[in-house]
Amino acid sequence: GAQVLGIDLATKAMRVAQLHALEAQTPRVSYREISAEGLAAEQAGGFDLVTCMEMLEHVPDPASVVRACARLVKPGGWVFFSTINRNPKSFLFAIVGAEYVLQLLPRGTHSYERLIRPSELARYCREAGLELEHTKGMAYNPLSRRYWLSGDTSVNYLFATRKPAAGGGTA
């Protein structure tokens, strides 16, 4: 029953998402071709929940996107992030393994220098006024094609953050 807004700056990705929404007959889902920063300027505090999944490692200024997500969410609301850690293991698994060996992604999808350590994302969140509530790793088995949450944040990881409620503490 929620109203959902998906945003992206990639026209092709937006068209694919819109097609999926039409096929799934999800009338309460809409899409806009706009940046997180642009939407935050228009609709600050307009969302109960914001997700920023698998995109921070692709933008020139991830801290700016985190700040925009924090501006978008209402006090007491949640912001979820997922990205890829920057270390030798993630280079081996996420870039060499996923792009070159298993060919799950096109070559060149990820740049090692743009990957984000959890400590860096935690700093961006703190600076944006978000409180880190939970951290989880995400694992994948290419043989079974199964994903699951784990305690291992060394490759893919997720943050659950919360914007403090207007009165001070988290709601």
mmCIF file of N, CA and C in Angstrom, residues 34-96:
data_model
loop_
_atom_site.group_PDB
_atom_site.id
_atom_site.type_symbol
_atom_site.label_atom_id
_atom_site.label_comp_id
_atom_site.label_asym_id
_atom_site.label_seq_id
_atom_site.Cartn_x
_atom_site.Cartn_y
_atom_site.Cartn_z
ATOM 1 N N ILE A 34 15.908 12.117 -12.115
ATOM 2 C CA ILE A 34 16.386 13.240 -11.305
ATOM 3 C C ILE A 34 17.453 12.711 -10.356
ATOM 4 N N SER A 35 18.370 13.573 -9.957
ATOM 5 C CA SER A 35 19.393 13.185 -8.985
ATOM 6 C C SER A 35 18.803 13.199 -7.577
ATOM 7 N N ALA A 36 19.466 12.509 -6.670
ATOM 8 C CA ALA A 36 19.049 12.541 -5.266
ATOM 9 C C ALA A 36 19.127 13.964 -4.732
ATOM 10 N N GLU A 37 20.168 14.685 -5.129
ATOM 11 C CA GLU A 37 20.326 16.061 -4.678
ATOM 12 C C GLU A 37 19.189 16.943 -5.205
ATOM 13 N N GLY A 38 18.797 16.750 -6.462
ATOM 14 C CA GLY A 38 17.700 17.514 -7.046
ATOM 15 C C GLY A 38 16.378 17.234 -6.359
ATOM 16 N N LEU A 39 16.121 15.965 -6.082
ATOM 17 C CA LEU A 39 14.885 15.602 -5.396
ATOM 18 C C LEU A 39 14.877 16.150 -3.970
ATOM 19 N N ALA A 40 16.034 16.112 -3.298
ATOM 20 C CA ALA A 40 16.111 16.631 -1.928
ATOM 21 C C ALA A 40 15.819 18.125 -1.894
ATOM 22 N N ALA A 41 16.217 18.849 -2.937
ATOM 23 C CA ALA A 41 15.920 20.282 -2.998
ATOM 24 C C ALA A 41 14.422 20.516 -3.149
ATOM 25 N N GLU A 42 13.731 19.603 -3.815
ATOM 26 C CA GLU A 42 12.286 19.732 -4.040
ATOM 27 C C GLU A 42 11.440 19.191 -2.893
ATOM 28 N N GLN A 43 11.855 18.057 -2.301
ATOM 29 C CA GLN A 43 10.988 17.335 -1.368
ATOM 30 C C GLN A 43 11.703 16.973 -0.065
ATOM 31 N N ALA A 44 12.416 17.900 0.506
ATOM 32 C CA ALA A 44 13.111 17.643 1.771
ATOM 33 C C ALA A 44 12.115 17.173 2.826
ATOM 34 N N GLY A 45 12.469 16.112 3.538
ATOM 35 C CA GLY A 45 11.613 15.585 4.596
ATOM 36 C C GLY A 45 10.329 14.966 4.092
ATOM 37 N N GLY A 46 10.289 14.592 2.818
ATOM 38 C CA GLY A 46 9.056 14.079 2.240
ATOM 39 C C GLY A 46 8.882 12.565 2.249
ATOM 40 N N PHE A 47 9.837 11.829 2.815
ATOM 41 C CA PHE A 47 9.786 10.369 2.715
ATOM 42 C C PHE A 47 9.985 9.707 4.071
ATOM 43 N N ASP A 48 9.219 8.640 4.301
ATOM 44 C CA ASP A 48 9.363 7.846 5.524
ATOM 45 C C ASP A 48 10.600 6.967 5.465
ATOM 46 N N LEU A 49 10.961 6.530 4.277
ATOM 47 C CA LEU A 49 12.055 5.596 4.081
ATOM 48 C C LEU A 49 12.728 5.902 2.750
ATOM 49 N N VAL A 50 14.054 5.855 2.739
ATOM 50 C CA VAL A 50 14.829 6.091 1.522
ATOM 51 C C VAL A 50 15.820 4.944 1.374
ATOM 52 N N THR A 51 15.927 4.405 0.172
ATOM 53 C CA THR A 51 16.950 3.394 -0.096
ATOM 54 C C THR A 51 17.897 3.914 -1.168
ATOM 55 N N CYS A 52 19.150 3.596 -0.999
ATOM 56 C CA CYS A 52 20.193 3.961 -1.954
ATOM 57 C C CYS A 52 21.027 2.703 -2.143
ATOM 58 N N MET A 53 20.632 1.916 -3.120
ATOM 59 C CA MET A 53 21.184 0.580 -3.254
ATOM 60 C C MET A 53 22.107 0.446 -4.468
ATOM 61 N N GLU A 54 23.317 0.002 -4.196
ATOM 62 C CA GLU A 54 24.289 -0.329 -5.234
ATOM 63 C C GLU A 54 24.538 0.799 -6.220
ATOM 64 N N MET A 55 24.639 2.019 -5.719
ATOM 65 C CA MET A 55 24.945 3.122 -6.628
ATOM 66 C C MET A 55 25.997 4.078 -6.114
ATOM 67 N N LEU A 56 26.252 4.105 -4.802
ATOM 68 C CA LEU A 56 27.232 5.046 -4.261
ATOM 69 C C LEU A 56 28.608 4.880 -4.889
ATOM 70 N N GLU A 57 28.956 3.650 -5.242
ATOM 71 C CA GLU A 57 30.275 3.382 -5.824
ATOM 72 C C GLU A 57 30.374 3.830 -7.288
ATOM 73 N N HIS A 58 29.301 4.395 -7.814
ATOM 74 C CA HIS A 58 29.280 4.828 -9.210
ATOM 75 C C HIS A 58 29.194 6.344 -9.365
ATOM 76 N N VAL A 59 29.106 7.082 -8.266
ATOM 77 C CA VAL A 59 28.928 8.529 -8.361
ATOM 78 C C VAL A 59 30.225 9.253 -7.983
ATOM 79 N N PRO A 60 30.420 10.461 -8.520
ATOM 80 C CA PRO A 60 31.653 11.186 -8.221
ATOM 81 C C PRO A 60 31.765 11.663 -6.773
ATOM 82 N N ASP A 61 30.633 11.917 -6.107
ATOM 83 C CA ASP A 61 30.654 12.429 -4.734
ATOM 84 C C ASP A 61 29.642 11.679 -3.878
ATOM 85 N N PRO A 62 30.018 10.490 -3.379
ATOM 86 C CA PRO A 62 29.056 9.715 -2.586
ATOM 87 C C PRO A 62 28.581 10.439 -1.330
ATOM 88 N N ALA A 63 29.419 11.263 -0.725
ATOM 89 C CA ALA A 63 28.997 11.999 0.477
ATOM 90 C C ALA A 63 27.833 12.931 0.159
ATOM 91 N N SER A 64 27.825 13.508 -1.037
ATOM 92 C CA SER A 64 26.727 14.386 -1.455
ATOM 93 C C SER A 64 25.420 13.611 -1.569
ATOM 94 N N VAL A 65 25.483 12.393 -2.084
ATOM 95 C CA VAL A 65 24.288 11.551 -2.204
ATOM 96 C C VAL A 65 23.777 11.162 -0.817
ATOM 97 N N VAL A 66 24.689 10.830 0.088
ATOM 98 C CA VAL A 66 24.288 10.488 1.459
ATOM 99 C C VAL A 66 23.603 11.687 2.114
ATOM 100 N N ARG A 67 24.161 12.883 1.935
ATOM 101 C CA ARG A 67 23.524 14.090 2.491
ATOM 102 C C ARG A 67 22.129 14.287 1.901
ATOM 103 N N ALA A 68 21.992 14.055 0.599
ATOM 104 C CA ALA A 68 20.682 14.203 -0.047
ATOM 105 C C ALA A 68 19.683 13.195 0.511
ATOM 106 N N CYS A 69 20.112 11.967 0.702
ATOM 107 C CA CYS A 69 19.224 10.950 1.275
ATOM 108 C C CYS A 69 18.780 11.358 2.680
ATOM 109 N N ALA A 70 19.702 11.910 3.454
ATOM 110 C CA ALA A 70 19.366 12.366 4.807
ATOM 111 C C ALA A 70 18.363 13.512 4.758
ATOM 112 N N ARG A 71 18.490 14.399 3.779
ATOM 113 C CA ARG A 71 17.530 15.507 3.648
ATOM 114 C C ARG A 71 16.158 14.995 3.207
ATOM 115 N N LEU A 72 16.123 13.940 2.414
ATOM 116 C CA LEU A 72 14.859 13.424 1.884
ATOM 117 C C LEU A 72 13.980 12.770 2.948
ATOM 118 N N VAL A 73 14.588 12.152 3.948
ATOM 119 C CA VAL A 73 13.826 11.378 4.919
ATOM 120 C C VAL A 73 13.299 12.267 6.047
ATOM 121 N N LYS A 74 12.111 11.905 6.527
ATOM 122 C CA LYS A 74 11.497 12.609 7.653
ATOM 123 C C LYS A 74 12.269 12.299 8.941
ATOM 124 N N PRO A 75 12.188 13.172 9.947
ATOM 125 C CA PRO A 75 12.768 12.828 11.251
ATOM 126 C C PRO A 75 12.172 11.510 11.756
ATOM 127 N N GLY A 76 13.030 10.644 12.254
ATOM 128 C CA GLY A 76 12.608 9.324 12.714
ATOM 129 C C GLY A 76 12.571 8.292 11.601
ATOM 130 N N GLY A 77 12.784 8.715 10.355
ATOM 131 C CA GLY A 77 12.730 7.801 9.213
ATOM 132 C C GLY A 77 14.037 7.067 8.982
ATOM 133 N N TRP A 78 13.953 6.049 8.161
ATOM 134 C CA TRP A 78 15.087 5.162 7.870
ATOM 135 C C TRP A 78 15.689 5.470 6.506
ATOM 136 N N VAL A 79 17.022 5.314 6.420
ATOM 137 C CA VAL A 79 17.736 5.375 5.150
ATOM 138 C C VAL A 79 18.619 4.136 5.080
ATOM 139 N N PHE A 80 18.484 3.375 3.996
ATOM 140 C CA PHE A 80 19.259 2.158 3.789
ATOM 141 C C PHE A 80 20.235 2.361 2.640
ATOM 142 N N PHE A 81 21.468 1.929 2.851
ATOM 143 C CA PHE A 81 22.507 2.008 1.826
ATOM 144 C C PHE A 81 23.086 0.626 1.585
ATOM 145 N N SER A 82 23.451 0.331 0.341
ATOM 146 C CA SER A 82 24.253 -0.855 0.056
ATOM 147 C C SER A 82 25.329 -0.451 -0.937
ATOM 148 N N THR A 83 26.500 -1.027 -0.750
ATOM 149 C CA THR A 83 27.622 -0.722 -1.638
ATOM 150 C C THR A 83 28.674 -1.818 -1.514
ATOM 151 N N ILE A 84 29.835 -1.577 -2.082
ATOM 152 C CA ILE A 84 30.915 -2.562 -2.088
ATOM 153 C C ILE A 84 32.104 -2.002 -1.325
ATOM 154 N N ASN A 85 32.650 -2.824 -0.449
ATOM 155 C CA ASN A 85 33.814 -2.465 0.339
ATOM 156 C C ASN A 85 35.045 -2.332 -0.567
ATOM 157 N N ARG A 86 36.030 -1.552 -0.125
ATOM 158 C CA ARG A 86 37.275 -1.395 -0.883
ATOM 159 C C ARG A 86 38.398 -2.090 -0.128
ATOM 160 N N ASN A 87 38.787 -3.260 -0.625
ATOM 161 C CA ASN A 87 39.894 -4.033 -0.053
ATOM 162 C C ASN A 87 40.284 -5.109 -1.077
ATOM 163 N N PRO A 88 41.371 -5.820 -0.866
ATOM 164 C CA PRO A 88 41.789 -6.838 -1.852
ATOM 165 C C PRO A 88 40.736 -7.921 -2.111
ATOM 166 N N LYS A 89 40.022 -8.351 -1.066
ATOM 167 C CA LYS A 89 39.012 -9.403 -1.259
ATOM 168 C C LYS A 89 37.875 -8.911 -2.156
ATOM 169 N N SER A 90 37.413 -7.691 -1.936
ATOM 170 C CA SER A 90 36.320 -7.181 -2.768
ATOM 171 C C SER A 90 36.799 -6.967 -4.204
ATOM 172 N N PHE A 91 38.038 -6.560 -4.391
ATOM 173 C CA PHE A 91 38.583 -6.440 -5.744
ATOM 174 C C PHE A 91 38.523 -7.804 -6.432
ATOM 175 N N LEU A 92 38.964 -8.837 -5.729
ATOM 176 C CA LEU A 92 38.973 -10.184 -6.301
ATOM 177 C C LEU A 92 37.558 -10.685 -6.601
ATOM 178 N N PHE A 93 36.638 -10.523 -5.655
ATOM 179 C CA PHE A 93 35.287 -11.060 -5.826
ATOM 180 C C PHE A 93 34.385 -10.183 -6.703
ATOM 181 N N ALA A 94 34.329 -8.892 -6.401
ATOM 182 C CA ALA A 94 33.355 -8.006 -7.060
ATOM 183 C C ALA A 94 33.804 -7.553 -8.439
ATOM 184 N N ILE A 95 35.102 -7.413 -8.640
ATOM 185 C CA ILE A 95 35.574 -6.936 -9.943
ATOM 186 C C ILE A 95 36.098 -8.098 -10.780
ATOM 187 N N VAL A 96 37.140 -8.761 -10.318
ATOM 188 C CA VAL A 96 37.711 -9.866 -11.108
ATOM 189 C C VAL A 96 36.689 -10.992 -11.262
#
